[in-house]
CSV table of C-alpha atoms in Angstrom, one decimal:
chain,number,residue,atom,x,y,z
U,156,MET,CA,19.1,23.6,4.2
U,157,ASP,CA,19.5,26.9,2.4
U,158,ASP,CA,16.8,29.5,1.9
U,159,SER,CA,16.1,28.5,-1.7
U,160,LEU,CA,15.3,24.9,-0.7
U,161,LYS,CA,13.2,26.2,2.2
U,162,LYS,CA,11.2,28.3,-0.4
U,163,ILE,CA,10.6,25.2,-2.5
U,164,GLU,CA,9.5,23.3,0.6
U,165,ALA,CA,7.1,26.1,1.5
U,166,GLN,CA,5.7,26.1,-2.0
U,167,LEU,CA,5.1,22.3,-1.8
U,168,GLN,CA,3.3,22.7,1.4
U,169,ASN,CA,0.9,25.1,-0.3
U,170,LEU,CA,0.0,22.4,-2.9
U,171,ILE,CA,-3.1,20.7,-1.5
U,172,PRO,CA,-3.7,17.0,-2.1
U,173,ARG,CA,-7.1,16.3,-3.6
U,174,ALA,CA,-9.9,15.6,-1.1
U,175,GLN,CA,-11.6,12.3,-1.2
U,176,SER,CA,-14.5,12.1,-3.7
U,177,GLU,CA,-18.0,12.3,-2.3
U,178,HIS,CA,-18.7,8.8,-3.5
U,179,GLY,CA,-15.6,7.4,-1.9
U,180,ARG,CA,-16.3,9.3,1.4
U,181,ALA,CA,-19.8,7.9,1.6
U,182,HIS,CA,-18.5,4.4,0.9
U,183,CYS,CA,-15.9,4.7,3.6
U,184,HIS,CA,-18.5,6.0,6.1
U,185,ALA,CA,-20.8,3.1,5.3
U,186,LEU,CA,-17.8,0.7,5.7
U,187,ILE,CA,-17.1,2.2,9.1
U,188,ASP,CA,-20.7,1.8,10.2
U,189,ASP,CA,-20.5,-1.8,9.1
U,190,LEU,CA,-17.3,-2.4,11.0
U,191,CYS,CA,-18.6,-0.8,14.2
U,192,ALA,CA,-21.8,-2.8,14.0
U,193,GLY,CA,-19.8,-6.0,13.4
U,194,THR,CA,-21.7,-6.7,10.2
U,195,ARG,CA,-18.6,-6.8,8.1
U,196,ARG,CA,-16.0,-9.5,8.5
U,197,THR,CA,-12.3,-8.5,8.6
U,198,ALA,CA,-9.6,-10.8,7.2
U,199,LYS,CA,-8.9,-11.9,10.7
U,200,GLU,CA,-12.4,-13.2,11.2
U,201,SER,CA,-12.9,-14.8,7.9
U,202,PRO,CA,-14.1,-18.4,8.0
U,203,PHE,CA,-11.6,-19.0,5.2
U,204,GLY,CA,-8.9,-17.1,7.0
U,205,VAL,CA,-6.6,-20.1,7.0
U,206,SER,CA,-6.3,-19.4,3.2
U,207,TRP,CA,-3.4,-21.2,1.6
U,208,LEU,CA,-2.7,-23.3,4.6
U,209,GLY,CA,-6.3,-24.5,4.7
U,210,GLY,CA,-6.2,-25.0,1.0
U,211,ALA,CA,-3.0,-27.1,1.1
U,212,VAL,CA,-4.2,-29.3,4.0
U,213,ALA,CA,-7.7,-29.6,2.4
U,214,ALA,CA,-6.1,-30.7,-0.9
U,215,SER,CA,-4.0,-33.4,0.9
U,216,LEU,CA,-7.0,-34.6,2.8
U,217,ALA,CA,-9.1,-34.7,-0.3
U,218,LEU,CA,-6.5,-36.7,-2.0
U,219,SER,CA,-6.4,-39.2,0.9
U,220,VAL,CA,-10.2,-39.4,0.9
U,221,GLY,CA,-10.2,-39.8,-2.8
U,222,LEU,CA,-7.7,-42.5,-2.8
U,223,GLY,CA,-9.4,-44.3,0.1
U,224,GLY,CA,-12.7,-44.1,-1.8
U,225,GLY,CA,-11.3,-45.9,-4.8
U,226,TRP,CA,-10.2,-42.9,-6.9
U,227,TYR,CA,-6.8,-43.8,-8.2
U,228,LEU,CA,-5.3,-44.5,-11.5
U,229,GLY,CA,-7.6,-46.7,-13.6
U,230,ARG,CA,-10.4,-46.8,-11.1
U,231,ASP,CA,-12.0,-43.4,-11.2
U,232,THR,CA,-15.7,-43.8,-10.6
U,233,GLY,CA,-16.2,-40.2,-11.4
U,234,GLY,CA,-17.0,-37.0,-9.5
U,235,ALA,CA,-15.9,-38.0,-6.0
U,236,VAL,CA,-12.8,-35.8,-5.7
U,237,SER,CA,-14.5,-32.4,-6.1
U,238,SER,CA,-17.2,-33.2,-3.5
U,239,ASN,CA,-14.6,-34.7,-1.2
U,240,LEU,CA,-12.5,-31.5,-1.6
U,241,ARG,CA,-15.4,-29.4,-0.5
U,242,GLN,CA,-16.0,-31.6,2.5
U,243,ALA,CA,-12.4,-31.5,3.5
U,244,ARG,CA,-12.3,-27.7,3.2
U,245,GLU,CA,-15.3,-27.5,5.5
U,246,VAL,CA,-13.5,-29.8,8.0
U,247,ILE,CA,-10.4,-27.7,7.9
U,248,THR,CA,-12.2,-24.4,8.4
U,249,ALA,CA,-14.3,-25.9,11.1
U,250,ASP,CA,-11.4,-27.5,13.0
U,251,PHE,CA,-8.9,-24.7,13.0
U,252,ASP,CA,-8.9,-21.1,14.4
U,253,GLN,CA,-6.7,-18.6,12.8
U,254,LEU,CA,-4.9,-16.8,15.6
U,255,ASP,CA,-2.7,-14.5,13.7
U,256,ARG,CA,-1.5,-13.7,10.2
U,257,GLU,CA,1.2,-11.2,9.4
U,258,THR,CA,2.8,-10.3,6.1
U,259,TRP,CA,5.7,-7.9,5.7
U,260,MET,CA,8.2,-7.0,3.0
U,261,LEU,CA,11.9,-6.9,3.2
U,262,GLY,CA,13.8,-4.8,0.6
U,263,SER,CA,17.1,-5.7,-0.9
U,264,GLU,CA,19.9,-3.3,-0.1
U,265,ASN,CA,22.0,-4.3,-3.1
U,266,PRO,CA,20.2,-3.7,-6.4
U,267,GLY,CA,21.9,-4.9,-9.5
U,268,VAL,CA,22.2,-2.3,-12.3
U,269,TYR,CA,22.5,-3.1,-16.0
U,270,VAL,CA,22.0,-1.4,-19.3
U,271,SER,CA,19.2,-2.7,-21.5
U,272,ARG,CA,19.4,-3.1,-25.3
U,273,GLU,CA,17.4,0.1,-25.6
U,274,GLY,CA,20.2,1.9,-23.7
U,275,GLU,CA,18.2,2.4,-20.5
U,276,VAL,CA,19.9,2.1,-17.2
U,277,ARG,CA,17.8,-0.4,-15.2
U,278,GLU,CA,18.0,-1.9,-11.8
U,279,LEU,CA,17.0,-5.3,-10.5
U,280,VAL,CA,15.8,-5.4,-6.9
U,281,GLN,CA,14.8,-8.5,-5.1
U,282,GLU,CA,11.9,-7.9,-2.6
U,283,THR,CA,11.3,-10.5,0.0
U,284,GLU,CA,7.8,-11.1,1.3
U,285,ILE,CA,7.4,-13.0,4.6
U,286,THR,CA,4.1,-14.4,5.7
U,287,LYS,CA,3.6,-15.8,9.2
U,288,GLU,CA,0.4,-17.6,10.0
U,289,THR,CA,-0.6,-19.1,13.3
U,290,VAL,CA,-3.5,-21.5,13.5
U,291,LYS,CA,-4.9,-23.6,16.4
U,292,HIS,CA,-6.4,-27.0,16.1
U,293,ARG,CA,-9.6,-26.7,18.3
U,294,GLU,CA,-9.7,-30.3,19.4
U,295,SER,CA,-6.1,-30.9,20.3
U,296,GLY,CA,-5.2,-27.3,21.1
U,297,ILE,CA,-2.1,-27.7,19.1
U,298,ILE,CA,-0.8,-24.3,17.8
U,299,VAL,CA,1.1,-24.3,14.6
U,300,THR,CA,3.0,-21.3,13.1
U,301,VAL,CA,4.0,-21.5,9.5
U,302,GLU,CA,6.4,-19.0,8.0
U,303,THR,CA,6.8,-18.7,4.2
U,304,THR,CA,9.2,-16.6,2.2
U,305,ASP,CA,8.4,-15.4,-1.3
U,306,TYR,CA,10.9,-13.6,-3.5
U,307,HIS,CA,9.8,-11.1,-6.1
U,308,LEU,CA,12.3,-9.7,-8.7
U,309,ILE,CA,11.5,-6.1,-9.6
U,310,ASP,CA,13.0,-4.8,-12.8
U,311,SER,CA,12.6,-1.0,-13.2
U,312,LEU,CA,14.2,2.1,-14.6
U,313,LYS,CA,17.0,3.2,-12.3
U,314,SER,CA,16.1,6.3,-10.3
U,315,GLU,CA,18.5,9.2,-10.3
U,316,PHE,CA,19.4,8.7,-6.6
S,92,MET,CA,-26.2,0.3,16.9
S,93,GLY,CA,-25.2,1.0,20.6
S,94,LYS,CA,-23.9,4.4,21.9
S,95,LYS,CA,-20.4,3.0,22.2
S,96,GLN,CA,-20.4,1.9,18.5
S,97,GLU,CA,-21.8,5.2,17.4
S,98,SER,CA,-19.1,7.1,19.3
S,99,LEU,CA,-16.5,4.8,17.8
S,100,GLY,CA,-18.0,5.4,14.3
S,101,SER,CA,-17.8,9.1,14.8
S,102,GLN,CA,-14.2,9.0,15.9
S,103,TRP,CA,-13.3,6.9,12.8
S,104,LYS,CA,-15.2,9.2,10.5
S,105,SER,CA,-13.5,12.3,11.9
S,106,TRP,CA,-10.1,10.6,11.6
S,107,LEU,CA,-10.9,9.6,8.1
S,108,ASP,CA,-12.0,13.1,7.1
S,109,GLU,CA,-8.8,14.5,8.4
S,110,SER,CA,-6.4,11.8,7.1
S,111,ALA,CA,-8.0,10.7,3.8
S,112,PRO,CA,-6.4,13.4,1.6
S,113,ARG,CA,-2.9,12.6,3.0
S,114,LEU,CA,-3.4,8.8,2.6
S,115,LEU,CA,-5.0,9.2,-0.8
S,116,ALA,CA,-2.1,11.4,-2.0
S,117,TYR,CA,0.3,8.6,-0.9
S,118,ALA,CA,-1.9,5.9,-2.4
S,119,ARG,CA,-1.8,7.8,-5.7
S,120,SER,CA,1.9,7.5,-5.8
S,121,ARG,CA,1.4,3.7,-5.9
S,122,CYS,CA,-1.7,3.4,-8.1
S,123,ASN,CA,-2.6,4.2,-11.7
S,124,ASN,CA,-5.7,6.4,-11.0
S,125,ALA,CA,-7.9,8.0,-8.3
S,126,GLN,CA,-10.3,5.1,-8.3
S,127,GLU,CA,-7.7,2.6,-7.5
S,128,ALA,CA,-6.3,4.8,-4.7
S,129,GLU,CA,-9.8,5.1,-3.2
S,130,ASP,CA,-10.2,1.3,-3.3
S,131,LEU,CA,-6.8,1.0,-1.6
S,132,LEU,CA,-8.0,3.3,1.2
S,133,GLN,CA,-11.1,1.2,1.7
S,134,ASP,CA,-9.0,-2.0,2.0
S,135,ALA,CA,-6.7,-0.2,4.4
S,136,LEU,CA,-9.7,0.8,6.6
S,137,ILE,CA,-10.7,-2.9,7.0
S,138,LYS,CA,-7.1,-3.9,7.8
S,139,LEU,CA,-6.6,-1.0,10.3
S,140,TRP,CA,-9.9,-1.9,12.0
S,141,ALA,CA,-8.6,-5.4,12.6
S,142,TYR,CA,-5.1,-4.2,13.7
S,143,GLN,CA,-6.7,-1.9,16.2
S,144,GLU,CA,-8.7,-4.7,17.9
S,145,GLU,CA,-6.1,-4.7,20.8
S,146,ARG,CA,-6.6,-1.0,21.2
S,147,GLU,CA,-10.4,-1.2,21.5
S,148,HIS,CA,-10.7,-0.4,17.8
S,149,LEU,CA,-9.7,3.2,18.3
S,150,PRO,CA,-8.6,5.1,15.2
S,151,PRO,CA,-4.9,4.4,14.4
S,152,ASP,CA,-1.8,6.6,14.4
S,153,LEU,CA,-1.0,8.0,11.0
S,154,PRO,CA,2.4,6.2,10.6
S,155,LEU,CA,0.6,2.8,11.0
S,156,ALA,CA,-2.0,3.9,8.4
S,157,PHE,CA,0.8,4.8,6.0
S,158,SER,CA,2.5,1.5,6.7
S,159,VAL,CA,-0.7,-0.4,5.9
S,160,MET,CA,-1.2,1.7,2.7
S,161,ARG,CA,2.3,1.0,1.7
S,162,TYR,CA,2.0,-2.7,2.1
S,163,LEU,CA,-1.4,-2.8,0.3
S,164,GLY,CA,0.2,-0.6,-2.5
S,165,LEU,CA,3.0,-3.0,-2.9
S,166,ASP,CA,0.6,-5.9,-3.0
S,167,HIS,CA,-1.5,-4.1,-5.5
S,168,GLY,CA,1.5,-3.2,-7.7
S,169,ARG,CA,2.7,-6.8,-7.7
S,170,ARG,CA,-0.7,-8.1,-8.7
S,171,LYS,CA,-1.0,-5.8,-11.6
S,172,GLY,CA,2.6,-6.2,-12.8
S,173,ARG,CA,4.8,-3.5,-11.5
S,174,ARG,CA,6.7,-2.9,-14.7
S,175,GLN,CA,3.6,-2.2,-16.7
S,176,LYS,CA,2.2,-0.1,-13.9
S,177,ARG,CA,5.2,2.2,-13.7
S,178,ASP,CA,5.3,2.8,-17.5
S,179,GLN,CA,1.6,3.7,-17.4
S,180,LYS,CA,1.9,5.8,-14.3
S,181,ILE,CA,4.5,8.0,-15.9
S,182,ILE,CA,2.1,8.7,-18.8
S,183,GLN,CA,-0.9,9.1,-16.5
S,184,PHE,CA,0.8,11.5,-14.1
S,185,GLN,CA,1.3,13.9,-16.9
S,186,LYS,CA,-2.4,14.5,-17.2
S,187,ASP,CA,-3.6,17.4,-15.2
S,188,GLU,CA,-7.1,16.2,-14.8
S,189,ASP,CA,-5.9,13.1,-13.1
S,190,SER,CA,-3.4,14.9,-10.7
S,191,TRP,CA,-3.6,13.9,-7.1
S,192,LEU,CA,-2.7,17.5,-6.1
S,193,ASP,CA,-5.6,19.8,-6.4
S,194,PRO,CA,-5.0,22.2,-9.3
S,195,THR,CA,-8.0,24.3,-8.3
S,196,MET,CA,-6.3,25.4,-5.0
S,197,GLU,CA,-3.6,27.6,-6.5
S,198,ASP,CA,-3.0,29.0,-9.9
S,199,SER,CA,0.5,30.4,-9.9
S,200,GLU,CA,2.8,29.3,-12.7
S,201,GLU,CA,5.3,28.0,-10.2
S,202,ALA,CA,2.7,25.9,-8.4
S,203,ASP,CA,1.6,24.4,-11.7
S,204,ILE,CA,5.2,23.5,-12.7
S,205,LEU,CA,5.9,22.1,-9.2
S,206,ARG,CA,2.8,19.9,-9.3
S,207,LYS,CA,3.9,18.4,-12.6
S,208,GLU,CA,7.5,18.0,-11.5
S,209,VAL,CA,6.7,16.3,-8.2
S,210,ASN,CA,4.8,13.7,-10.3
S,211,SER,CA,7.8,13.0,-12.5
S,212,LEU,CA,10.3,12.6,-9.6
S,213,PRO,CA,11.7,9.0,-9.3
S,214,ASP,CA,9.6,6.8,-7.0
S,215,LYS,CA,12.0,6.8,-4.1
S,216,LEU,CA,12.3,10.6,-3.9
S,217,ARG,CA,8.6,11.2,-4.5
S,218,GLU,CA,7.7,8.8,-1.8
S,219,VAL,CA,9.8,10.7,0.8
S,220,ILE,CA,8.5,14.1,-0.4
S,221,ASN,CA,4.9,12.7,-0.2
S,222,LEU,CA,5.3,11.3,3.3
S,223,LYS,CA,7.1,14.4,4.7
S,224,ILE,CA,5.2,17.3,3.1
S,225,TRP,CA,1.6,15.9,2.9
S,226,GLY,CA,1.9,12.9,5.2
S,227,GLY,CA,3.4,15.1,8.0
S,228,LEU,CA,5.7,12.3,9.1
S,229,THR,CA,9.1,12.9,10.7
S,230,PHE,CA,12.3,11.5,9.1
S,231,ALA,CA,12.4,8.9,11.9
S,232,GLU,CA,8.9,7.7,11.0
S,233,ILE,CA,9.7,7.7,7.3
S,234,GLY,CA,12.9,5.8,7.9
S,235,LYS,CA,11.0,3.2,9.9
S,236,LEU,CA,8.2,2.9,7.3
S,237,LEU,CA,10.6,2.5,4.4
S,238,SER,CA,13.2,0.4,6.3
S,239,ILE,CA,15.9,3.0,5.7
S,240,SER,CA,18.0,5.1,8.1
S,241,ASN,CA,16.8,8.6,9.2
S,242,ASN,CA,19.8,10.1,7.4
S,243,THR,CA,18.9,8.3,4.1
S,244,ALA,CA,15.3,9.6,4.4
S,245,ALA,CA,16.6,13.2,5.1
S,246,SER,CA,19.1,12.9,2.2
S,247,ARG,CA,16.4,11.7,-0.3
S,248,TYR,CA,14.2,14.6,0.8
S,249,ARG,CA,16.9,17.2,0.3
S,250,TYR,CA,17.9,15.6,-3.0
S,251,ALA,CA,14.3,15.7,-4.2
S,252,LEU,CA,14.0,19.4,-3.2
S,253,GLU,CA,17.3,20.1,-5.1
S,254,GLN,CA,15.9,18.3,-8.2
S,255,LEU,CA,12.7,20.3,-8.0
S,256,GLN,CA,14.7,23.5,-7.6
S,257,LYS,CA,16.8,22.7,-10.7
S,258,LYS,CA,13.8,21.8,-12.8
S,259,LEU,CA,11.8,24.9,-11.7
S,260,LYS,CA,14.7,27.2,-12.6
S,261,HIS,CA,15.3,25.5,-15.9
S,262,LEU,CA,11.6,25.6,-16.9
S,263,LYS,CA,11.2,29.2,-15.8
S,264,ASN,CA,14.2,30.2,-17.9
S,265,THR,CA,12.9,28.3,-20.9
S,266,ASN,CA,9.4,29.7,-20.6
S,267,HIS,CA,10.6,33.3,-20.3
S,268,GLY,CA,13.1,33.0,-23.2
């Protein structure tokens, strides 16, 4: 790196990022106190930690309960499904322990470049989001790991590099 | 609260006081405004606390903190609609009063120009500059964080410096006739 770039680098190092606001700092310190005292739940400890998995199983259970209870086409006695759904969710969150949940992103290495009608050079990048969730059924001890992949298409102005 | 918790709390607060400006500067490159960046930092604290469970909840290494901030920033951007966010960000970064680099710390003309020009760098370049200059990460750490090679990280850094150099030269020439 030549001297002129080193000079720019040194100038950048002299620019100081803004400090945290007093309000933000106080809030973070209170948050740390809560975390240390164990009075704030993290995502890992959340009773609804099974999130989408719990929701999906709860919905299927609720449907079974609903159908078993006479709620099917033409024979809706009214109001049973929503209460059954609540019960099913309680069963799911009570019966499963969330062991682990990880989410990470994978970037696409081959962005597609195109010129828009406005004459802008834009690029399309596909980002891949992987979610891996492991839950354990308390009674049977069965451990299930579910991995899902979501694709997100990002359309943005092309950078100069 | 027991002595152990108090000691842990003090360690986290010291870590936060030291790391917050760096993390906030990085968060600002992914958010629309200072408030959102501070919210992101608070979300990151909760996640980092959970991640550090295996290490007796000790404060994390800075690369891990940046990694969590990056993930949360991506998630945040996705939720708000990234395209809209980027367009707004370009406009908002032009406002001095909302700059994430403190304008009160220096008042030279070059510093003022540099501050503005860093904000207008393309995302990929600004991110590397941010992580290297204010985050204090090595190219190896940046490469790992962004899932790119060390050489690509170093090239982006150099290219960003060259871009800034060009703009600085051009603007100085224009300003001085």
